[in-house]
mmCIF file of C-alpha atoms in Angstrom:
data_model
loop_
_atom_site.group_PDB
_atom_site.id
_atom_site.type_symbol
_atom_site.label_atom_id
_atom_site.label_comp_id
_atom_site.label_asym_id
_atom_site.label_seq_id
_atom_site.Cartn_x
_atom_site.Cartn_y
_atom_site.Cartn_z
ATOM 1 C CA ASP A 128 23.575 15.539 -5.172
ATOM 2 C CA GLY A 129 24.200 17.644 -8.258
ATOM 3 C CA GLY A 130 23.592 21.347 -7.985
ATOM 4 C CA ILE A 131 24.876 24.874 -7.685
ATOM 5 C CA THR A 132 26.251 26.344 -4.499
ATOM 6 C CA GLN A 133 26.757 29.995 -3.738
ATOM 7 C CA SER A 134 28.559 31.458 -0.792
ATOM 8 C CA PRO A 135 28.158 33.296 1.390
ATOM 9 C CA LYS A 136 24.378 33.565 1.744
ATOM 10 C CA TYR A 137 24.658 37.074 3.212
ATOM 11 C CA LEU A 138 27.496 39.488 2.618
ATOM 12 C CA PHE A 139 28.123 42.937 3.976
ATOM 13 C CA ARG A 140 30.727 45.335 2.712
ATOM 14 C CA LYS A 141 31.721 48.892 3.224
ATOM 15 C CA GLU A 142 31.587 51.407 0.429
ATOM 16 C CA GLY A 143 34.753 51.438 -1.643
ATOM 17 C CA GLN A 144 35.600 47.782 -1.052
ATOM 18 C CA ASN A 145 35.712 45.053 -3.652
ATOM 19 C CA VAL A 146 33.984 41.794 -2.761
ATOM 20 C CA THR A 147 33.934 38.379 -4.456
ATOM 21 C CA LEU A 148 30.898 36.088 -4.589
ATOM 22 C CA SER A 149 31.479 32.396 -5.041
ATOM 23 C CA CYS A 150 29.586 30.084 -7.419
ATOM 24 C CA GLU A 151 30.342 26.373 -7.852
ATOM 25 C CA GLN A 152 28.458 23.740 -9.857
ATOM 26 C CA ASN A 153 28.860 19.982 -10.104
ATOM 27 C CA LEU A 154 26.392 19.485 -12.949
ATOM 28 C CA ASN A 155 29.172 19.312 -15.536
ATOM 29 C CA HIS A 156 27.592 22.266 -17.325
ATOM 30 C CA ASP A 157 29.615 24.255 -19.816
ATOM 31 C CA ALA A 158 27.781 27.568 -19.484
ATOM 32 C CA MET A 159 27.497 29.667 -16.345
ATOM 33 C CA TYR A 160 25.762 32.972 -15.637
ATOM 34 C CA TRP A 161 25.473 35.756 -13.080
ATOM 35 C CA TYR A 162 22.253 37.686 -12.558
ATOM 36 C CA ARG A 163 21.307 40.558 -10.360
ATOM 37 C CA GLN A 164 17.839 40.849 -8.791
ATOM 38 C CA ASP A 165 16.453 44.061 -7.336
ATOM 39 C CA PRO A 166 13.126 44.373 -5.494
ATOM 40 C CA GLY A 167 10.172 44.414 -7.866
ATOM 41 C CA GLN A 168 12.336 43.726 -10.891
ATOM 42 C CA GLY A 169 13.153 40.710 -12.952
ATOM 43 C CA LEU A 170 16.618 39.275 -13.161
ATOM 44 C CA ARG A 171 19.214 41.089 -15.224
ATOM 45 C CA LEU A 172 22.227 39.372 -16.764
ATOM 46 C CA ILE A 173 25.631 40.611 -15.586
ATOM 47 C CA TYR A 174 28.086 38.183 -17.230
ATOM 48 C CA TYR A 175 28.026 34.755 -18.792
ATOM 49 C CA SER A 176 30.601 32.186 -19.756
ATOM 50 C CA GLN A 177 30.244 29.507 -22.407
ATOM 51 C CA ILE A 178 33.477 27.662 -21.733
ATOM 52 C CA VAL A 179 36.536 27.805 -19.507
ATOM 53 C CA ASN A 180 38.696 30.903 -19.950
ATOM 54 C CA ASP A 181 35.962 32.682 -21.884
ATOM 55 C CA PHE A 182 33.272 35.081 -20.687
ATOM 56 C CA GLN A 183 31.031 37.765 -22.153
ATOM 57 C CA LYS A 184 29.360 40.870 -20.799
ATOM 58 C CA GLY A 185 25.647 40.781 -20.222
ATOM 59 C CA ASP A 186 23.278 43.710 -19.997
ATOM 60 C CA ILE A 187 24.673 45.329 -16.836
ATOM 61 C CA ALA A 188 28.390 44.420 -16.647
ATOM 62 C CA GLU A 189 29.706 47.815 -15.546
ATOM 63 C CA GLY A 190 31.323 47.657 -12.104
ATOM 64 C CA TYR A 191 31.599 43.852 -12.134
ATOM 65 C CA SER A 192 34.297 41.374 -13.150
ATOM 66 C CA VAL A 193 34.431 37.595 -13.484
ATOM 67 C CA SER A 194 36.846 34.767 -14.165
ATOM 68 C CA ARG A 195 36.396 31.214 -15.417
ATOM 69 C CA GLU A 196 39.545 29.268 -14.696
ATOM 70 C CA LYS A 197 37.739 26.000 -13.961
ATOM 71 C CA LYS A 198 34.620 24.513 -15.501
ATOM 72 C CA GLU A 199 32.866 24.207 -12.146
ATOM 73 C CA SER A 200 33.630 27.695 -10.816
ATOM 74 C CA PHE A 201 32.538 31.193 -11.896
ATOM 75 C CA PRO A 202 33.282 33.814 -9.211
ATOM 76 C CA LEU A 203 31.888 37.340 -9.476
ATOM 77 C CA THR A 204 33.725 40.380 -8.128
ATOM 78 C CA VAL A 205 31.686 43.445 -7.295
ATOM 79 C CA THR A 206 34.095 46.344 -7.553
ATOM 80 C CA SER A 207 34.000 49.760 -5.966
ATOM 81 C CA ALA A 208 33.043 51.123 -9.392
ATOM 82 C CA GLN A 209 29.579 49.559 -9.087
ATOM 83 C CA LYS A 210 27.441 52.506 -8.011
ATOM 84 C CA ASN A 211 24.579 50.611 -6.421
ATOM 85 C CA PRO A 212 25.753 47.122 -5.492
ATOM 86 C CA THR A 213 23.163 46.251 -2.837
ATOM 87 C CA ALA A 214 21.111 43.470 -4.421
ATOM 88 C CA PHE A 215 20.427 39.737 -4.536
ATOM 89 C CA TYR A 216 22.903 37.931 -6.818
ATOM 90 C CA LEU A 217 22.039 34.657 -8.495
ATOM 91 C CA CYS A 218 24.347 32.278 -10.294
ATOM 92 C CA ALA A 219 23.076 29.785 -12.875
ATOM 93 C CA SER A 220 24.399 27.135 -15.211
ATOM 94 C CA SER A 221 23.201 25.279 -18.297
ATOM 95 C CA GLY A 222 24.233 22.513 -20.614
ATOM 96 C CA LEU A 223 24.617 22.703 -24.357
ATOM 97 C CA ALA A 224 22.445 25.152 -26.252
ATOM 98 C CA GLY A 225 19.084 24.011 -27.572
ATOM 99 C CA PRO A 226 15.357 24.406 -26.996
ATOM 100 C CA TYR A 227 15.614 22.464 -23.736
ATOM 101 C CA ASN A 228 18.539 24.536 -22.530
ATOM 102 C CA GLU A 229 17.061 25.437 -19.184
ATOM 103 C CA GLN A 230 19.182 27.202 -16.623
ATOM 104 C CA PHE A 231 19.595 25.876 -13.115
ATOM 105 C CA PHE A 232 19.950 28.436 -10.334
ATOM 106 C CA GLY A 233 21.854 28.567 -7.085
ATOM 107 C CA PRO A 234 20.317 29.798 -3.804
ATOM 108 C CA GLY A 235 21.713 33.320 -4.181
ATOM 109 C CA THR A 236 23.876 35.745 -2.202
ATOM 110 C CA ARG A 237 22.386 38.866 -0.685
ATOM 111 C CA LEU A 238 24.930 41.690 -0.759
ATOM 112 C CA THR A 239 24.431 44.767 1.380
ATOM 113 C CA VAL A 240 26.681 47.792 1.194
ATOM 114 C CA LEU A 241 26.896 49.659 4.478
ATOM 115 C CA GLY B 239 14.954 43.287 -28.534
ATOM 116 C CA ASN B 240 13.143 40.581 -26.652
ATOM 117 C CA SER B 241 10.878 41.440 -23.766
ATOM 118 C CA VAL B 242 8.457 39.766 -21.370
ATOM 119 C CA THR B 243 5.516 41.453 -19.704
ATOM 120 C CA GLN B 244 3.775 39.998 -16.670
ATOM 121 C CA MET B 245 0.756 41.145 -14.783
ATOM 122 C CA GLU B 246 1.655 43.192 -11.761
ATOM 123 C CA GLY B 247 1.179 41.773 -8.313
ATOM 124 C CA PRO B 248 0.724 41.084 -5.636
ATOM 125 C CA VAL B 249 -2.014 38.588 -6.322
ATOM 126 C CA THR B 250 -3.851 37.545 -3.178
ATOM 127 C CA LEU B 251 -6.079 34.475 -3.272
ATOM 128 C CA SER B 252 -7.833 32.235 -0.823
ATOM 129 C CA GLU B 253 -6.798 28.607 -0.674
ATOM 130 C CA GLU B 254 -8.447 26.470 -3.396
ATOM 131 C CA ALA B 255 -9.078 29.501 -5.620
ATOM 132 C CA PHE B 256 -8.257 29.486 -9.338
ATOM 133 C CA LEU B 257 -5.034 31.192 -10.364
ATOM 134 C CA THR B 258 -4.118 32.959 -13.578
ATOM 135 C CA ILE B 259 -0.941 34.974 -14.027
ATOM 136 C CA ASN B 260 -0.740 36.635 -17.411
ATOM 137 C CA CYS B 261 2.450 36.693 -19.457
ATOM 138 C CA THR B 262 3.010 38.065 -22.941
ATOM 139 C CA TYR B 263 6.229 38.315 -24.863
ATOM 140 C CA THR B 264 7.900 40.073 -27.760
ATOM 141 C CA ALA B 265 10.588 38.197 -29.643
ATOM 142 C CA THR B 266 11.948 37.419 -33.058
ATOM 143 C CA GLY B 267 11.236 33.874 -34.039
ATOM 144 C CA TYR B 268 9.719 31.358 -31.653
ATOM 145 C CA PRO B 269 11.715 31.122 -28.467
ATOM 146 C CA SER B 270 11.207 28.548 -25.748
ATOM 147 C CA LEU B 271 9.181 29.852 -22.825
ATOM 148 C CA PHE B 272 9.550 29.171 -19.121
ATOM 149 C CA TRP B 273 7.920 29.786 -15.786
ATOM 150 C CA TYR B 274 10.252 29.950 -12.808
ATOM 151 C CA VAL B 275 9.203 30.136 -9.148
ATOM 152 C CA GLN B 276 11.103 31.796 -6.317
ATOM 153 C CA TYR B 277 10.268 31.009 -2.704
ATOM 154 C CA PRO B 278 11.251 33.569 -0.049
ATOM 155 C CA GLY B 279 15.006 33.922 0.324
ATOM 156 C CA GLU B 280 15.790 31.298 -2.289
ATOM 157 C CA GLY B 281 16.989 31.032 -5.856
ATOM 158 C CA LEU B 282 14.775 30.287 -8.838
ATOM 159 C CA GLN B 283 13.362 26.864 -9.639
ATOM 160 C CA LEU B 284 12.066 25.866 -13.030
ATOM 161 C CA LEU B 285 8.331 25.280 -12.767
ATOM 162 C CA LEU B 286 7.449 24.400 -16.352
ATOM 163 C CA LYS B 287 8.453 25.057 -19.941
ATOM 164 C CA ALA B 288 7.233 24.901 -23.539
ATOM 165 C CA THR B 289 9.403 24.863 -26.616
ATOM 166 C CA LYS B 290 6.995 25.388 -29.517
ATOM 167 C CA ALA B 291 3.571 26.753 -30.378
ATOM 168 C CA ASP B 292 0.606 24.944 -28.777
ATOM 169 C CA ASP B 293 2.878 23.067 -26.379
ATOM 170 C CA LYS B 294 1.476 22.829 -22.875
ATOM 171 C CA GLY B 295 3.903 22.762 -19.987
ATOM 172 C CA SER B 296 2.671 21.356 -16.694
ATOM 173 C CA ASN B 297 4.040 20.608 -13.245
ATOM 174 C CA LYS B 298 2.640 20.404 -9.689
ATOM 175 C CA GLY B 299 -0.847 21.303 -10.914
ATOM 176 C CA PHE B 300 0.359 24.391 -12.788
ATOM 177 C CA GLU B 301 -0.140 24.661 -16.552
ATOM 178 C CA ALA B 302 0.772 27.095 -19.305
ATOM 179 C CA THR B 303 0.166 26.894 -23.055
ATOM 180 C CA TYR B 304 2.427 28.491 -25.650
ATOM 181 C CA ARG B 305 0.090 30.664 -27.759
ATOM 182 C CA LYS B 306 1.863 31.950 -30.842
ATOM 183 C CA GLU B 307 -1.127 33.895 -32.149
ATOM 184 C CA THR B 308 -1.421 35.971 -28.985
ATOM 185 C CA THR B 309 2.288 35.742 -27.998
ATOM 186 C CA SER B 310 1.236 34.613 -24.557
ATOM 187 C CA PHE B 311 2.159 32.001 -21.971
ATOM 188 C CA HIS B 312 -0.297 32.451 -19.113
ATOM 189 C CA LEU B 313 0.197 30.425 -15.943
ATOM 190 C CA GLU B 314 -2.837 28.691 -14.423
ATOM 191 C CA LYS B 315 -3.651 26.465 -11.508
ATOM 192 C CA GLY B 316 -7.072 25.151 -10.655
ATOM 193 C CA SER B 317 -6.744 25.162 -6.874
ATOM 194 C CA VAL B 318 -3.946 27.010 -5.120
ATOM 195 C CA GLN B 319 -2.482 26.100 -1.746
ATOM 196 C CA VAL B 320 -0.793 28.207 0.903
ATOM 197 C CA SER B 321 2.472 26.520 -0.061
ATOM 198 C CA ASP B 322 2.190 28.071 -3.551
ATOM 199 C CA SER B 323 2.899 31.506 -2.094
ATOM 200 C CA ALA B 324 5.972 32.715 -3.965
ATOM 201 C CA VAL B 325 7.118 34.982 -6.779
ATOM 202 C CA TYR B 326 6.550 33.669 -10.292
ATOM 203 C CA PHE B 327 8.690 34.729 -13.248
ATOM 204 C CA CYS B 328 7.888 34.262 -16.908
ATOM 205 C CA ALA B 329 10.913 34.088 -19.203
ATOM 206 C CA LEU B 330 11.956 33.410 -22.763
ATOM 207 C CA ILE B 331 15.241 32.065 -23.985
ATOM 208 C CA ASP B 332 17.648 32.997 -26.744
ATOM 209 C CA THR B 333 20.514 30.787 -27.764
ATOM 210 C CA ILE B 334 23.813 32.671 -27.832
ATOM 211 C CA GLY B 335 26.567 30.427 -29.117
ATOM 212 C CA THR B 336 26.662 27.440 -26.799
ATOM 213 C CA ALA B 337 25.044 29.406 -23.974
ATOM 214 C CA SER B 338 21.589 30.862 -23.605
ATOM 215 C CA LYS B 339 20.151 34.166 -22.516
ATOM 216 C CA LEU B 340 17.010 34.338 -20.437
ATOM 217 C CA THR B 341 14.854 37.445 -20.612
ATOM 218 C CA PHE B 342 12.636 37.690 -17.531
ATOM 219 C CA GLY B 343 9.456 39.468 -16.709
ATOM 220 C CA THR B 344 9.395 41.511 -13.515
ATOM 221 C CA GLY B 345 7.799 38.726 -11.504
ATOM 222 C CA THR B 346 4.359 38.355 -9.902
ATOM 223 C CA ARG B 347 4.058 37.801 -6.187
ATOM 224 C CA LEU B 348 1.340 35.337 -5.176
ATOM 225 C CA GLN B 349 0.021 35.275 -1.635
ATOM 226 C CA VAL B 350 -2.390 32.482 -0.734
ATOM 227 C CA THR B 351 -4.341 32.722 2.516
ATOM 228 C CA LEU B 352 -6.413 30.209 4.451
#
């Protein structure tokens, strides 16, 4: 089955630690995205990537980093510089741009900083 | 910049009641519009979409019509079920190169009771 997988589902980290969230897709999509969701808020774009070895900052990139070494993978690192990292993180992917360019979402990773 | 405004929730309805969730948007041009649904603890699923004025998106008994004159995309369902309980997000899309950027509303929680 084609889709997007994220791991782990739940993640706990201590303050001051970096942590990496995994996102893999087998939809053969070129573009991939990371969003952050906080209670009572919509999703906010952290980073996106249009092709391998290229990525762009979204609206709230500070304290985060990404890489795109393979088409199917787009890991997100939450660094110790992120002041309030506890949130639900969602990865998405999409095909070529156009009016039907819907994004497909993974199941999410809930990160809690202890 | 682009923005999406949704009615605040939670919306609580009895089973078989009529549902309307209001959504209005601000954007340059005529973006495609989407409704996504999020069930508890899960990622987002595309519910329906419309790509131009007067288009009606529909899926699983839900409908929404792209109204250019009122910049609205209200979600409706004639008879809700308990299984429809979820958070609903309205969104619009911008094309950015070969990727796309979704701008989300804050989400509306729907609770359906027997």
